[in-house]
GROMACS .gro file of C-alpha atoms in nm:
model
  120
    1GLN     CA    1  -0.158  -0.965  -1.669
    2ALA     CA    2  -0.245  -0.748  -1.372
    3GLN     CA    3  -0.141  -0.395  -1.288
    4LEU     CA    4  -0.148  -0.183  -0.975
    5ALA     CA    5  -0.185   0.194  -0.999
    6GLU     CA    6  -0.110   0.406  -0.691
    7SER     CA    7  -0.219   0.762  -0.629
    8GLY     CA    8  -0.235   1.012  -0.347
    9GLY     CA    9   0.127   1.080  -0.259
   10GLY     CA   10   0.272   1.426  -0.217
   11LEU     CA   11   0.427   1.680   0.015
   12VAL     CA   12   0.273   1.733   0.357
   13GLN     CA   13   0.378   1.911   0.674
   14PRO     CA   14   0.453   1.718   0.993
   15GLY     CA   15   0.130   1.632   1.169
   16GLY     CA   16  -0.062   1.632   0.844
   17SER     CA   17  -0.253   1.358   0.665
   18LEU     CA   18  -0.254   1.185   0.329
   19ARG     CA   19  -0.461   0.906   0.177
   20LEU     CA   20  -0.302   0.666  -0.067
   21SER     CA   21  -0.506   0.456  -0.308
   22CYS     CA   22  -0.407   0.157  -0.516
   23ALA     CA   23  -0.634   0.008  -0.780
   24ALA     CA   24  -0.574  -0.331  -0.936
   25SER     CA   25  -0.676  -0.392  -1.295
   26GLY     CA   26  -0.624  -0.642  -1.573
   27SER     CA   27  -0.688  -1.013  -1.604
   28ILE     CA   28  -0.770  -1.075  -1.240
   29LEU     CA   29  -0.973  -1.363  -1.105
   30ASP     CA   30  -0.917  -1.321  -0.732
   31ILE     CA   31  -0.719  -1.083  -0.512
   32TYR     CA   32  -0.590  -1.232  -0.189
   33SER     CA   33  -0.389  -1.004   0.037
   34MET     CA   34  -0.298  -0.647  -0.052
   35GLY     CA   35  -0.053  -0.423   0.120
   36TRP     CA   36   0.166  -0.119   0.138
   37TYR     CA   37   0.543  -0.111   0.170
   38ARG     CA   38   0.780   0.182   0.179
   39GLN     CA   39   1.142   0.248   0.100
   40ALA     CA   40   1.333   0.548   0.227
   41PRO     CA   41   1.665   0.657   0.067
   42GLY     CA   42   1.945   0.425   0.172
   43LYS     CA   43   1.711   0.185   0.349
   44GLN     CA   44   1.551  -0.147   0.268
   45ARG     CA   45   1.188  -0.174   0.164
   46GLU     CA   46   0.973  -0.241   0.469
   47LEU     CA   47   0.619  -0.350   0.536
   48VAL     CA   48   0.380  -0.074   0.637
   49ALA     CA   49   0.051  -0.266   0.646
   50ARG     CA   50  -0.127  -0.559   0.482
   51ILE     CA   51  -0.491  -0.661   0.464
   52SER     CA   52  -0.640  -0.997   0.374
   53SER     CA   53  -0.939  -1.051   0.150
   54GLY     CA   54  -1.145  -1.097   0.466
   55GLY     CA   55  -1.027  -0.773   0.621
   56SER     CA   56  -0.767  -0.897   0.870
   57THR     CA   57  -0.483  -0.648   0.901
   58ASN     CA   58  -0.116  -0.649   0.992
   59VAL     CA   59   0.029  -0.306   1.070
   60ALA     CA   60   0.391  -0.218   1.143
   61ASP     CA   61   0.458  -0.099   1.497
   62SER     CA   62   0.615   0.222   1.365
   63VAL     CA   63   0.283   0.337   1.217
   64LYS     CA   64   0.032   0.164   1.443
   65GLY     CA   65  -0.228   0.409   1.569
   66ARG     CA   66  -0.147   0.659   1.293
   67PHE     CA   67  -0.200   0.464   0.969
   68THR     CA   68  -0.509   0.265   0.871
   69ILE     CA   69  -0.531   0.018   0.585
   70SER     CA   70  -0.862  -0.070   0.424
   71ARG     CA   71  -0.987  -0.219   0.099
   72ASP     CA   72  -1.289  -0.214  -0.128
   73ASN     CA   73  -1.313  -0.559  -0.282
   74ALA     CA   74  -1.577  -0.447  -0.531
   75LYS     CA   75  -1.333  -0.189  -0.669
   76ASN     CA   76  -1.018  -0.403  -0.631
   77THR     CA   77  -0.871  -0.111  -0.441
   78VAL     CA   78  -0.666  -0.080  -0.122
   79TYR     CA   79  -0.626   0.241   0.074
   80LEU     CA   80  -0.377   0.372   0.327
   81GLU     CA   81  -0.499   0.653   0.549
   82MET     CA   82  -0.196   0.824   0.703
   83ASN     CA   83  -0.241   1.065   0.994
   84SER     CA   84   0.000   1.244   1.227
   85LEU     CA   85   0.271   1.213   0.967
   86LYS     CA   86   0.632   1.246   1.073
   87PRO     CA   87   0.945   1.332   0.874
   88GLU     CA   88   1.059   0.973   0.918
   89ASP     CA   89   0.755   0.859   0.718
   90THR     CA   90   0.915   1.014   0.411
   91ALA     CA   91   0.963   0.738   0.154
   92VAL     CA   92   0.841   0.592  -0.171
   93TYR     CA   93   0.528   0.392  -0.093
   94TYR     CA   94   0.460   0.079  -0.297
   95CYS     CA   95   0.137  -0.111  -0.332
   96ASN     CA   96   0.154  -0.491  -0.342
   97ALA     CA   97  -0.101  -0.762  -0.414
   98ASP     CA   98  -0.112  -1.140  -0.416
   99LEU     CA   99  -0.366  -1.239  -0.678
  100ARG     CA  100  -0.480  -1.507  -0.919
  101THR     CA  101  -0.507  -1.422  -1.285
  102THR     CA  102  -0.767  -1.547  -1.529
  103ALA     CA  103  -0.499  -1.789  -1.650
  104ARG     CA  104  -0.524  -1.951  -1.304
  105VAL     CA  105  -0.175  -1.835  -1.214
  106THR     CA  106  -0.105  -1.692  -0.868
  107ILE     CA  107   0.137  -1.399  -0.874
  108THR     CA  108   0.266  -1.117  -0.657
  109THR     CA  109   0.262  -0.781  -0.828
  110TRP     CA  110   0.384  -0.433  -0.735
  111GLY     CA  111   0.285  -0.082  -0.821
  112GLN     CA  112   0.528   0.177  -0.952
  113GLY     CA  113   0.545   0.363  -0.622
  114THR     CA  114   0.431   0.703  -0.503
  115GLN     CA  115   0.647   0.955  -0.320
  116VAL     CA  116   0.541   1.076   0.024
  117THR     CA  117   0.744   1.362   0.168
  118VAL     CA  118   0.684   1.495   0.517
  119SER     CA  119   0.859   1.825   0.566
  120SER     CA  120   0.799   2.177   0.691
   0.00000   0.00000   0.00000
């Protein structure tokens, strides 16, 4: 099996910055795309950004220019650099990965989520 462990959430003032990290571990053969989603209270989970194994990115319009997604393939880790944070960015942020296990099974797995709160 494979697991994703997120870190880096917390409370930040409007205009501030945070960096989220998500490390994949377990019986992993290959990691394809990785991404970040978020879910605010009373709202559906939405895509924030995704990055392919080759580095191509897809970033939501609502965060474009403020958030940057990157990955370190050697560490099986994806990052989300969040700048100019706004109160509307407050949500639980979930890491996601499409990967192939050592059993040659392709799965989509999720992290447990990390809370990001933007408030003065």
